[in-house]
CSV table of C-alpha atoms (C1' of nucleotides) in Angstrom, one decimal:
chain,number,residue,atom,x,y,z
A,153,UNK,CA,88.8,96.3,75.9
A,154,UNK,CA,88.7,93.4,73.4
A,155,UNK,CA,85.6,92.7,71.2
A,156,UNK,CA,84.9,89.5,73.0
A,157,UNK,CA,84.4,91.0,76.4
A,158,UNK,CA,82.4,93.7,74.9
A,159,UNK,CA,79.8,91.3,73.7
A,160,UNK,CA,79.1,89.1,76.5
A,161,UNK,CA,76.7,91.4,78.3
A,162,UNK,CA,72.9,91.5,78.8
A,163,UNK,CA,71.0,94.2,77.1
A,164,UNK,CA,69.6,95.8,80.2
A,165,UNK,CA,72.9,95.7,82.0
A,166,UNK,CA,74.8,97.5,79.1
A,167,UNK,CA,71.9,100.0,79.0
A,168,UNK,CA,72.3,100.9,82.6
A,169,UNK,CA,76.1,101.2,82.0
A,170,UNK,CA,75.6,103.7,79.3
A,171,UNK,CA,73.1,105.6,81.4
A,172,UNK,CA,75.6,105.7,84.2
A,173,UNK,CA,78.4,107.0,82.1
A,174,UNK,CA,76.1,109.5,80.5
A,175,UNK,CA,74.9,110.7,84.0
A,176,UNK,CA,78.4,111.1,85.2
A,177,UNK,CA,79.4,113.0,82.1
A,178,UNK,CA,76.3,115.2,82.0
A,179,UNK,CA,76.4,116.1,85.6
A,180,UNK,CA,80.2,117.1,85.6
A,181,UNK,CA,80.4,118.8,82.2
A,182,UNK,CA,76.9,120.0,81.7
A,183,UNK,CA,74.6,120.3,78.8
A,184,UNK,CA,76.9,122.3,76.5
A,185,UNK,CA,79.7,119.8,76.5
A,186,UNK,CA,77.6,116.7,76.4
A,187,UNK,CA,77.4,115.0,73.1
A,188,UNK,CA,76.7,111.6,71.8
A,189,UNK,CA,80.1,111.2,70.1
A,190,UNK,CA,81.9,112.3,73.2
A,191,UNK,CA,79.9,109.9,75.4
A,192,UNK,CA,80.7,107.1,72.9
A,193,UNK,CA,84.3,107.9,73.2
A,194,UNK,CA,84.2,107.8,77.0
A,195,UNK,CA,82.5,104.3,77.0
A,196,UNK,CA,84.8,103.2,74.2
A,197,UNK,CA,82.2,102.3,71.8
A,198,UNK,CA,81.2,103.7,68.5
A,199,UNK,CA,78.5,106.5,68.5
A,200,UNK,CA,75.9,104.4,66.8
A,201,UNK,CA,76.1,101.8,69.4
A,202,UNK,CA,74.2,104.0,71.9
A,203,UNK,CA,71.4,104.2,69.4
A,204,UNK,CA,70.8,100.5,69.9
A,205,UNK,CA,70.0,101.2,73.6
A,206,UNK,CA,68.4,104.7,73.4
A,207,UNK,CA,66.2,106.0,70.7
A,208,UNK,CA,68.0,109.3,70.5
A,209,UNK,CA,69.8,112.0,72.6
A,210,UNK,CA,66.7,113.3,74.1
A,211,UNK,CA,65.6,109.8,75.1
A,212,UNK,CA,69.0,109.4,76.9
A,213,UNK,CA,68.8,112.7,78.7
A,214,UNK,CA,65.1,112.0,79.6
A,215,UNK,CA,66.3,108.8,81.4
A,216,UNK,CA,68.8,110.8,83.3
A,217,UNK,CA,66.2,113.2,84.4
A,218,UNK,CA,63.8,110.7,85.4
A,219,UNK,CA,66.4,109.0,87.6
A,220,UNK,CA,66.9,112.3,89.6
A,221,UNK,CA,63.3,113.1,89.6
A,222,UNK,CA,62.9,109.7,91.2
A,223,UNK,CA,65.2,110.6,94.1
A,224,UNK,CA,63.5,114.0,94.5
A,225,UNK,CA,60.1,112.4,94.5
A,226,UNK,CA,61.1,110.0,97.1
A,227,UNK,CA,62.6,112.8,99.5
A,228,UNK,CA,59.6,114.9,98.9
A,229,UNK,CA,57.3,112.1,100.3
A,230,UNK,CA,59.6,111.8,103.2
A,231,UNK,CA,59.2,115.5,104.1
A,232,UNK,CA,55.5,115.2,103.8
A,233,UNK,CA,55.3,112.2,106.2
A,234,UNK,CA,57.9,113.5,108.7
A,235,UNK,CA,56.3,117.1,109.1
A,236,UNK,CA,52.5,116.4,109.1
A,237,UNK,CA,51.7,118.8,111.8
A,238,UNK,CA,51.8,122.2,110.2
A,239,UNK,CA,50.8,122.1,106.5
A,240,UNK,CA,52.3,125.5,105.9
A,241,UNK,CA,55.6,124.5,107.3
A,242,UNK,CA,55.6,121.2,105.4
A,243,UNK,CA,54.8,123.2,102.2
A,244,UNK,CA,57.7,125.6,103.1
A,245,UNK,CA,60.1,122.7,103.8
A,246,UNK,CA,59.1,121.2,100.4
A,247,UNK,CA,59.6,124.3,98.5
A,248,UNK,CA,63.1,124.9,100.0
A,249,UNK,CA,64.0,121.2,99.2
A,250,UNK,CA,63.0,121.8,95.6
A,251,UNK,CA,65.1,124.8,95.4
A,252,UNK,CA,68.0,123.0,97.1
A,253,UNK,CA,67.6,120.2,94.8
A,254,UNK,CA,67.8,122.6,92.0
A,255,UNK,CA,70.9,124.3,93.3
A,256,UNK,CA,72.7,121.0,93.8
A,257,UNK,CA,71.6,119.5,90.5
A,258,UNK,CA,71.6,122.6,88.2
A,259,UNK,CA,72.3,120.5,85.0
A,260,UNK,CA,69.3,118.2,85.6
A,261,UNK,CA,67.1,121.0,86.6
A,262,UNK,CA,68.0,122.9,83.6
A,263,UNK,CA,67.2,119.9,81.4
A,264,UNK,CA,63.9,119.3,83.1
A,265,UNK,CA,62.4,122.7,83.3
A,266,UNK,CA,64.5,124.9,80.9
A,267,UNK,CA,64.5,122.7,77.7
A,268,UNK,CA,61.7,122.1,75.4
A,269,UNK,CA,63.0,119.1,73.4
A,270,UNK,CA,63.5,116.6,76.3
A,271,UNK,CA,60.2,116.9,78.2
A,272,UNK,CA,58.1,118.1,75.4
A,273,UNK,CA,54.5,119.3,76.0
A,274,UNK,CA,52.4,118.6,79.0
A,275,UNK,CA,50.4,115.9,77.1
A,276,UNK,CA,53.6,114.0,76.1
A,277,UNK,CA,54.7,114.3,79.7
A,278,UNK,CA,51.5,112.6,80.9
A,279,UNK,CA,51.7,110.0,78.2
A,280,UNK,CA,55.3,109.1,79.2
A,281,UNK,CA,54.2,108.9,82.8
A,282,UNK,CA,57.0,111.2,83.8
A,283,UNK,CA,58.0,111.6,87.5
A,284,UNK,CA,57.6,115.4,87.1
A,285,UNK,CA,53.9,114.9,87.0
A,286,UNK,CA,53.8,113.1,90.3
A,287,UNK,CA,55.6,116.0,92.1
A,288,UNK,CA,53.3,118.4,90.7
A,289,UNK,CA,50.4,116.7,92.2
A,290,UNK,CA,52.3,116.4,95.5
A,291,UNK,CA,52.7,120.1,95.6
A,292,UNK,CA,49.1,120.6,94.7
A,293,UNK,CA,48.0,118.4,97.5
A,294,UNK,CA,50.2,120.3,99.9
A,295,UNK,CA,48.8,123.7,98.9
A,296,UNK,CA,45.2,122.3,99.1
A,297,UNK,CA,45.9,121.2,102.7
A,298,UNK,CA,47.2,124.7,103.5
A,299,UNK,CA,44.0,126.2,102.3
A,300,UNK,CA,41.6,123.7,103.8
A,301,UNK,CA,43.4,124.1,107.2
A,302,UNK,CA,42.5,127.9,106.9
A,303,UNK,CA,46.1,129.0,107.0
A,304,UNK,CA,46.4,130.3,103.5
A,305,UNK,CA,44.1,132.5,101.5
A,306,UNK,CA,41.6,130.8,99.1
A,307,UNK,CA,43.6,131.6,95.9
A,308,UNK,CA,43.1,129.2,93.1
A,309,UNK,CA,45.1,126.2,93.9
A,310,UNK,CA,46.6,125.8,90.5
A,311,UNK,CA,47.6,129.4,90.3
A,312,UNK,CA,49.1,129.2,93.7
A,313,UNK,CA,51.1,126.1,93.0
A,314,UNK,CA,52.3,127.7,89.8
A,315,UNK,CA,53.5,130.8,91.5
A,316,UNK,CA,55.4,128.6,94.1
A,317,UNK,CA,57.1,126.4,91.5
A,318,UNK,CA,57.8,129.5,89.4
A,319,UNK,CA,59.7,130.9,92.4
A,320,UNK,CA,61.9,127.9,92.4
A,321,UNK,CA,62.4,128.0,88.6
A,322,UNK,CA,63.5,131.7,88.8
A,323,UNK,CA,65.9,131.1,91.5
A,324,UNK,CA,67.6,128.2,89.7
A,325,UNK,CA,67.5,130.1,86.4
A,326,UNK,CA,69.3,133.1,88.0
A,327,UNK,CA,71.8,130.9,89.7
A,328,UNK,CA,72.5,129.0,86.6
A,329,UNK,CA,72.6,131.8,84.2
A,330,UNK,CA,73.3,134.9,86.2
A,331,UNK,CA,76.7,135.9,87.6
A,332,UNK,CA,78.4,133.2,89.8
A,333,UNK,CA,76.5,133.7,93.0
A,334,UNK,CA,78.0,132.1,96.0
A,335,UNK,CA,75.8,129.2,97.1
A,336,UNK,CA,75.1,130.5,100.6
A,337,UNK,CA,73.7,133.8,99.0
A,338,UNK,CA,71.3,131.6,96.9
A,339,UNK,CA,70.2,130.1,100.2
A,340,UNK,CA,69.4,133.3,101.7
A,341,UNK,CA,67.6,134.5,98.6
A,342,UNK,CA,65.6,131.2,98.7
A,343,UNK,CA,64.5,131.6,102.1
A,344,UNK,CA,63.5,135.2,101.8
A,345,UNK,CA,61.6,134.3,98.7
A,346,UNK,CA,59.7,131.5,100.1
A,347,UNK,CA,58.9,133.2,103.3
A,348,UNK,CA,57.7,136.5,101.5
A,349,UNK,CA,55.5,134.4,99.3
A,350,UNK,CA,54.0,132.3,102.2
A,351,UNK,CA,53.4,135.5,104.3
A,352,UNK,CA,51.9,137.1,101.2
A,353,UNK,CA,49.4,134.1,101.0
A,354,UNK,CA,48.7,134.0,104.7
A,355,UNK,CA,45.1,134.5,105.7
B,109,UNK,CA,70.4,141.0,43.8
B,110,UNK,CA,73.6,141.5,41.6
B,111,UNK,CA,77.1,141.8,43.1
B,112,UNK,CA,77.2,145.4,42.2
B,113,UNK,CA,74.3,146.6,44.3
B,114,UNK,CA,75.6,144.5,47.1
B,115,UNK,CA,78.8,146.5,47.3
B,116,UNK,CA,77.6,150.2,47.1
B,117,UNK,CA,76.8,150.5,50.9
B,118,UNK,CA,78.2,152.2,53.9
B,119,UNK,CA,79.5,149.9,56.5
B,120,UNK,CA,77.2,151.0,59.4
B,121,UNK,CA,74.1,150.9,57.2
B,122,UNK,CA,74.7,147.4,56.1
B,123,UNK,CA,75.3,146.3,59.7
B,124,UNK,CA,72.0,147.8,60.6
B,125,UNK,CA,70.5,145.9,57.7
B,126,UNK,CA,72.0,142.6,58.9
B,127,UNK,CA,70.8,143.3,62.4
B,128,UNK,CA,67.3,144.1,61.2
B,129,UNK,CA,67.1,140.9,59.3
B,130,UNK,CA,68.5,138.9,62.1
B,131,UNK,CA,66.0,140.4,64.6
B,132,UNK,CA,63.2,139.6,62.3
B,133,UNK,CA,64.4,136.0,61.8
B,134,UNK,CA,65.2,135.5,65.5
B,135,UNK,CA,61.9,136.8,66.9
B,136,UNK,CA,59.8,134.8,64.5
B,137,UNK,CA,61.6,131.5,64.4
B,138,UNK,CA,63.4,131.5,67.8
B,139,UNK,CA,66.7,130.5,69.1
B,140,UNK,CA,66.6,126.9,67.9
B,141,UNK,CA,65.9,127.7,64.3
B,142,UNK,CA,68.3,130.7,64.1
B,143,UNK,CA,71.6,130.0,62.4
B,144,UNK,CA,74.2,132.1,60.8
B,145,UNK,CA,74.0,130.2,57.6
B,146,UNK,CA,70.2,130.6,57.4
B,147,UNK,CA,70.4,134.2,58.1
B,148,UNK,CA,73.0,134.6,55.4
B,149,UNK,CA,70.5,132.9,53.0
B,150,UNK,CA,67.8,135.2,54.0
B,151,UNK,CA,69.9,138.4,53.4
B,152,UNK,CA,71.4,136.7,50.2
B,153,UNK,CA,74.9,137.0,51.3
B,154,UNK,CA,77.5,134.2,52.0
B,155,UNK,CA,77.7,133.3,55.7
B,156,UNK,CA,81.2,134.6,56.0
B,157,UNK,CA,80.1,138.2,55.1
B,158,UNK,CA,78.2,138.5,58.4
B,159,UNK,CA,81.5,137.9,60.2
B,160,UNK,CA,82.8,141.1,58.5
B,161,UNK,CA,80.1,143.1,60.6
B,162,UNK,CA,79.8,140.9,63.6
B,163,UNK,CA,82.5,139.2,65.5
B,164,UNK,CA,80.5,136.0,65.9
B,165,UNK,CA,77.0,134.6,66.5
B,166,UNK,CA,76.9,135.7,70.1
B,167,UNK,CA,77.9,139.2,69.2
B,168,UNK,CA,75.1,139.3,66.9
B,169,UNK,CA,72.5,138.0,69.3
B,170,UNK,CA,73.9,140.3,71.9
B,171,UNK,CA,73.2,143.3,69.6
B,172,UNK,CA,69.6,142.1,69.2
B,173,UNK,CA,69.1,141.8,72.9
B,174,UNK,CA,70.5,145.3,73.6
B,175,UNK,CA,68.1,146.7,71.1
B,176,UNK,CA,65.1,145.3,73.0
B,177,UNK,CA,66.6,146.0,76.3
B,178,UNK,CA,66.8,149.6,75.2
B,179,UNK,CA,63.1,149.7,74.5
B,180,UNK,CA,62.4,148.1,77.9
B,181,UNK,CA,64.6,150.4,79.7
B,182,UNK,CA,62.9,153.5,78.1
B,183,UNK,CA,59.5,152.3,79.1
B,184,UNK,CA,60.7,151.5,82.5
B,185,UNK,CA,61.8,155.0,83.1
B,186,UNK,CA,58.5,156.2,81.8
B,187,UNK,CA,56.6,154.1,84.3
B,188,UNK,CA,58.8,155.6,87.1
B,189,UNK,CA,58.1,159.2,86.1
B,190,UNK,CA,54.4,158.8,85.4
B,191,UNK,CA,53.7,157.0,88.9
B,192,UNK,CA,55.9,158.8,91.3
B,193,UNK,CA,53.3,159.0,94.2
B,194,UNK,CA,53.3,155.6,95.6
B,195,UNK,CA,56.6,153.8,95.4
B,196,UNK,CA,55.2,150.4,96.0
B,197,UNK,CA,52.6,150.8,93.2
B,198,UNK,CA,55.4,152.1,90.9
B,199,UNK,CA,57.5,149.0,91.7
B,200,UNK,CA,54.5,146.8,91.2
B,201,UNK,CA,53.8,148.2,87.7
B,202,UNK,CA,57.5,148.0,86.8
B,203,UNK,CA,57.5,144.3,87.8
B,204,UNK,CA,54.3,143.6,85.9
B,205,UNK,CA,55.8,145.4,82.9
B,206,UNK,CA,59.0,143.3,83.1
B,207,UNK,CA,56.9,140.1,83.1
B,208,UNK,CA,54.8,141.4,80.3
B,209,UNK,CA,57.8,142.3,78.3
B,210,UNK,CA,59.1,138.9,78.8
B,211,UNK,CA,55.8,137.2,77.8
B,212,UNK,CA,55.6,139.3,74.6
B,213,UNK,CA,59.3,138.9,73.7
B,214,UNK,CA,60.0,135.4,75.0
B,215,UNK,CA,62.9,134.8,72.5
B,216,UNK,CA,64.9,137.8,73.7
B,217,UNK,CA,64.1,137.3,77.3
B,218,UNK,CA,65.3,133.7,76.9
B,219,UNK,CA,68.4,134.9,75.2
B,220,UNK,CA,69.2,137.5,77.8
B,221,UNK,CA,68.4,135.6,81.0
B,222,UNK,CA,68.5,131.9,80.1
B,223,UNK,CA,71.7,131.7,78.1
B,224,UNK,CA,75.2,131.8,79.4
B,225,UNK,CA,77.1,132.4,76.2
B,226,UNK,CA,75.6,135.6,75.1
B,227,UNK,CA,75.7,137.7,78.2
B,228,UNK,CA,78.6,135.9,80.0
B,229,UNK,CA,79.5,136.8,83.5
B,230,UNK,CA,78.6,139.8,85.4
B,231,UNK,CA,82.0,141.2,85.0
B,232,UNK,CA,81.8,140.9,81.2
B,233,UNK,CA,78.4,142.4,81.4
B,234,UNK,CA,79.6,145.5,83.2
B,235,UNK,CA,82.6,145.9,80.9
B,236,UNK,CA,80.3,145.7,77.8
B,237,UNK,CA,78.1,148.4,79.4
B,238,UNK,CA,75.0,146.4,78.8
B,239,UNK,CA,71.5,147.8,79.1
B,240,UNK,CA,70.8,145.0,81.5
B,241,UNK,CA,72.9,146.6,84.1
B,242,UNK,CA,70.8,149.9,83.9
B,243,UNK,CA,67.6,148.1,84.5
B,244,UNK,CA,69.0,146.3,87.5
B,245,UNK,CA,70.1,149.6,89.1
B,246,UNK,CA,66.5,150.9,88.3
B,247,UNK,CA,64.9,148.2,90.2
B,248,UNK,CA,67.2,148.6,93.0
B,249,UNK,CA,66.5,152.2,93.3
B,250,UNK,CA,62.7,151.5,93.2
B,251,UNK,CA,62.9,149.0,96.0
B,252,UNK,CA,65.1,151.3,98.1
B,253,UNK,CA,62.6,154.0,97.7
B,254,UNK,CA,59.9,151.5,99.0
B,255,UNK,CA,62.0,150.8,102.0
B,256,UNK,CA,62.9,154.4,102.7
B,257,UNK,CA,59.2,155.4,102.6
B,258,UNK,CA,58.5,152.9,105.3
B,259,UNK,CA,56.0,150.9,103.1
B,260,UNK,CA,58.2,147.8,102.9
B,261,UNK,CA,60.1,145.8,105.4
B,262,UNK,CA,63.9,146.4,105.8
B,263,UNK,CA,65.1,143.3,104.0
B,264,UNK,CA,68.5,143.5,102.3
B,265,UNK,CA,67.8,145.5,99.1
B,266,UNK,CA,69.8,143.2,96.9
B,267,UNK,CA,68.2,140.1,98.2
B,268,UNK,CA,64.9,141.8,97.7
B,269,UNK,CA,65.6,142.8,94.2
B,270,UNK,CA,66.9,139.4,93.4
B,271,UNK,CA,63.7,137.7,94.7
B,272,UNK,CA,61.6,140.0,92.7
B,273,UNK,CA,63.4,139.6,89.4
B,274,UNK,CA,63.6,135.9,90.1
B,275,UNK,CA,59.8,135.8,90.1
B,276,UNK,CA,59.8,137.3,86.6
B,277,UNK,CA,62.4,134.8,85.5
B,278,UNK,CA,60.4,132.0,86.8
B,279,UNK,CA,57.2,133.1,85.2
B,280,UNK,CA,58.9,133.5,81.8
B,281,UNK,CA,60.7,130.2,82.1
B,282,UNK,CA,57.6,128.3,82.9
B,283,UNK,CA,55.6,130.0,80.1
B,284,UNK,CA,58.4,129.4,77.6
B,285,UNK,CA,59.4,125.9,78.5
B,286,UNK,CA,56.3,124.6,80.3
B,287,UNK,CA,53.0,123.4,78.5
B,288,UNK,CA,51.5,125.9,76.2
B,289,UNK,CA,49.8,128.1,78.9
B,290,UNK,CA,47.2,130.5,77.5
B,291,UNK,CA,48.5,134.0,77.8
B,292,UNK,CA,45.7,135.4,80.0
B,293,UNK,CA,46.5,132.6,82.5
B,294,UNK,CA,50.1,133.7,82.6
B,295,UNK,CA,48.7,137.3,83.3
B,296,UNK,CA,46.8,136.0,86.3
B,297,UNK,CA,49.6,134.1,87.6
B,298,UNK,CA,51.9,137.2,87.2
B,299,UNK,CA,49.4,139.4,89.1
B,300,UNK,CA,49.0,136.8,91.9
B,301,UNK,CA,52.7,136.3,92.2
B,302,UNK,CA,53.7,139.9,92.4
B,303,UNK,CA,50.9,140.9,94.7
B,304,UNK,CA,51.7,137.9,97.0
B,305,UNK,CA,55.4,139.0,97.1
B,306,UNK,CA,54.6,142.6,97.7
B,307,UNK,CA,52.2,141.8,100.5
B,308,UNK,CA,54.7,139.5,102.0
B,309,UNK,CA,57.3,142.3,102.1
B,310,UNK,CA,54.9,144.8,103.4
B,311,UNK,CA,55.7,146.4,106.7
C,82,DC,C1',95.2,152.5,33.2
C,83,DT,C1',97.0,150.7,37.3
C,84,DC,C1',97.4,149.9,42.1
C,85,DT,C1',95.5,149.5,46.5
C,86,DA,C1',92.1,148.8,49.7
C,87,DA,C1',87.6,147.2,50.7
C,88,DT,C1',84.3,143.7,50.2
C,89,DA,C1',82.5,139.4,49.4
C,90,DT,C1',83.1,134.5,48.1
C,91,DT,C1',84.6,129.6,47.9
C,92,DA,C1',86.8,125.9,50.3
C,93,DA,C1',87.7,123.9,54.2
C,94,DC,C1',88.0,122.3,59.3
C,95,DA,C1',86.1,120.4,63.1
C,96,DG,C1',82.2,119.5,65.3
C,97,DC,C1',77.2,117.8,65.8
C,98,DG,C1',72.8,114.1,65.7
C,99,DT,C1',71.5,110.5,63.1
C,100,DT,C1',70.7,106.7,59.6
C,101,DA,C1',72.1,103.0,56.2
C,102,DA,C1',74.8,99.5,55.0
C,103,DG,C1',78.2,96.2,56.2
C,104,DT,C1',80.9,92.9,59.3
C,105,DA,C1',82.0,89.7,62.5
C,106,DA,C1',80.9,86.7,66.2
C,107,DA,C1',77.7,84.1,68.7
C,108,DA,C1',73.7,81.1,69.0
C,109,DC,C1',71.1,77.8,67.1
C,110,DA,C1',69.5,73.9,63.8
C,111,DA,C1',70.5,70.1,61.2
D,94,DT,C1',80.3,69.4,62.8
D,95,DT,C1',78.4,72.2,59.4
D,96,DG,C1',75.3,75.7,57.7
D,97,DT,C1',72.2,79.4,58.7
D,98,DT,C1',70.2,82.8,61.3
D,99,DT,C1',70.4,86.5,64.9
D,100,DT,C1',72.7,89.7,67.5
D,101,DA,C1',76.0,93.3,68.5
D,102,DC,C1',78.7,96.3,66.7
D,103,DT,C1',81.3,99.4,63.3
D,104,DT,C1',82.3,102.2,59.2
D,105,DA,C1',80.7,105.5,56.0
D,106,DA,C1',77.8,108.8,55.0
D,107,DC,C1',74.1,112.8,55.1
D,108,DG,C1',73.0,117.1,56.2
D,109,DC,C1',73.5,120.3,59.5
D,110,DT,C1',76.4,123.9,62.7
D,111,DG,C1',80.0,128.0,63.7
D,112,DT,C1',84.1,129.7,62.2
D,113,DT,C1',88.6,130.7,59.7
D,114,DA,C1',92.0,130.9,55.8
D,115,DA,C1',92.7,131.8,51.3
D,116,DT,C1',90.9,133.7,47.2
D,117,DA,C1',88.4,136.4,44.1
D,118,DT,C1',86.0,140.7,42.6
D,119,DT,C1',85.2,145.5,42.7
D,120,DA,C1',85.5,150.7,43.7
D,121,DG,C1',87.9,154.5,44.0
D,122,DA,C1',92.7,157.0,44.0
D,123,DG,C1',96.6,158.5,41.6
DNA sequence: CTCTAATATTAACAGCGTTAAGTAAAACAA
DNA sequence: TTGTTTTACTTAACGCTGTTAATATTAGAG
């Protein structure tokens, strides 16, 4: 690509292009292989150019995570509106979807939940207005509804949400870092885990 | 320290010294700050010297993990012999101990369970005769006893073990990577999580 | 005292994220 | 059209990283 064509672009468009290339790269090759220099090579620009559109590596990775959290959040709301009858079943489906999302996007899940640098502290998260915050509240509401409807025990809501999210975190961590578990086995484990928990919380 | 004193040491002894310094360094400053070059500086040797006693960085970190897994494994056996009456209570205590161990040694737990390079695949783990394998079998036996005694449902043993270990993984992941959660809160969450699971599996 | 084997070091390679300084082209002003 | 400013990008560099090859130093054996 010549210099001329490289130039005639709008800032926003180019930012999206970089993000797209980064997403592709990151999803397919994972956190370990991802580097700014290699990304630069892929998009055929010098490494420093990326810094004109993203503050730093974390900023770029954050953008990738937010994209996917956006998709997740949207789907989560769909689940909540489609299955409004039984709050426990809604919560169950939401949890299974979270797990499935993690199993299908392990690199993003890893980045979002198993990395400190990208998402920082809870305060920074709130300040940045991250999507992650939205989904947390969504789960909190779902749990609250289950308790209000009298179907689950009156355990502290935040503690209960934590335990449920923790179950998902653990599953993904084990799948990512543990031995190469066949995906259908993860599915069975996910089901068993969620059901055991929800039975355990049943009134 | 002069060059002379540096020399007059037995290989094994020096290896243990390096390991000790590495453990200290790693525990207190964590994975991110740990580097071979900084460790070398701390023990007042050149970076390459470490490579005469450890194959590479992962090999050194693996040794640190095995140390701590050794302690954990020993304590786990103590729990099993001290509380042999009620298999479910034994399992419960073992799980809580695993979680507590993780909360108190987050850096090692992270290294062991949330890192691919150090512990590798399950096959490599078995080949290396890792302590991790022992503790897995210990949990499997405990779960089997609970089922045999008729106190827990007849869920597939390996699936059940996975879900229980997963719960621990998730808790530690959330504590390590999530917002700075006060430790006593993690304790409550751990209790709630374990009890909900065991109730859920109750016959 | 010399030779060998063990032990430790220096120098180097290839990679990383990131910043400062420099260049070339486009946009704008006169 | 000419001159100037702004924008977009690159090159060079800093200070890190893990690791290897080649080299120096030393201890102990003969």
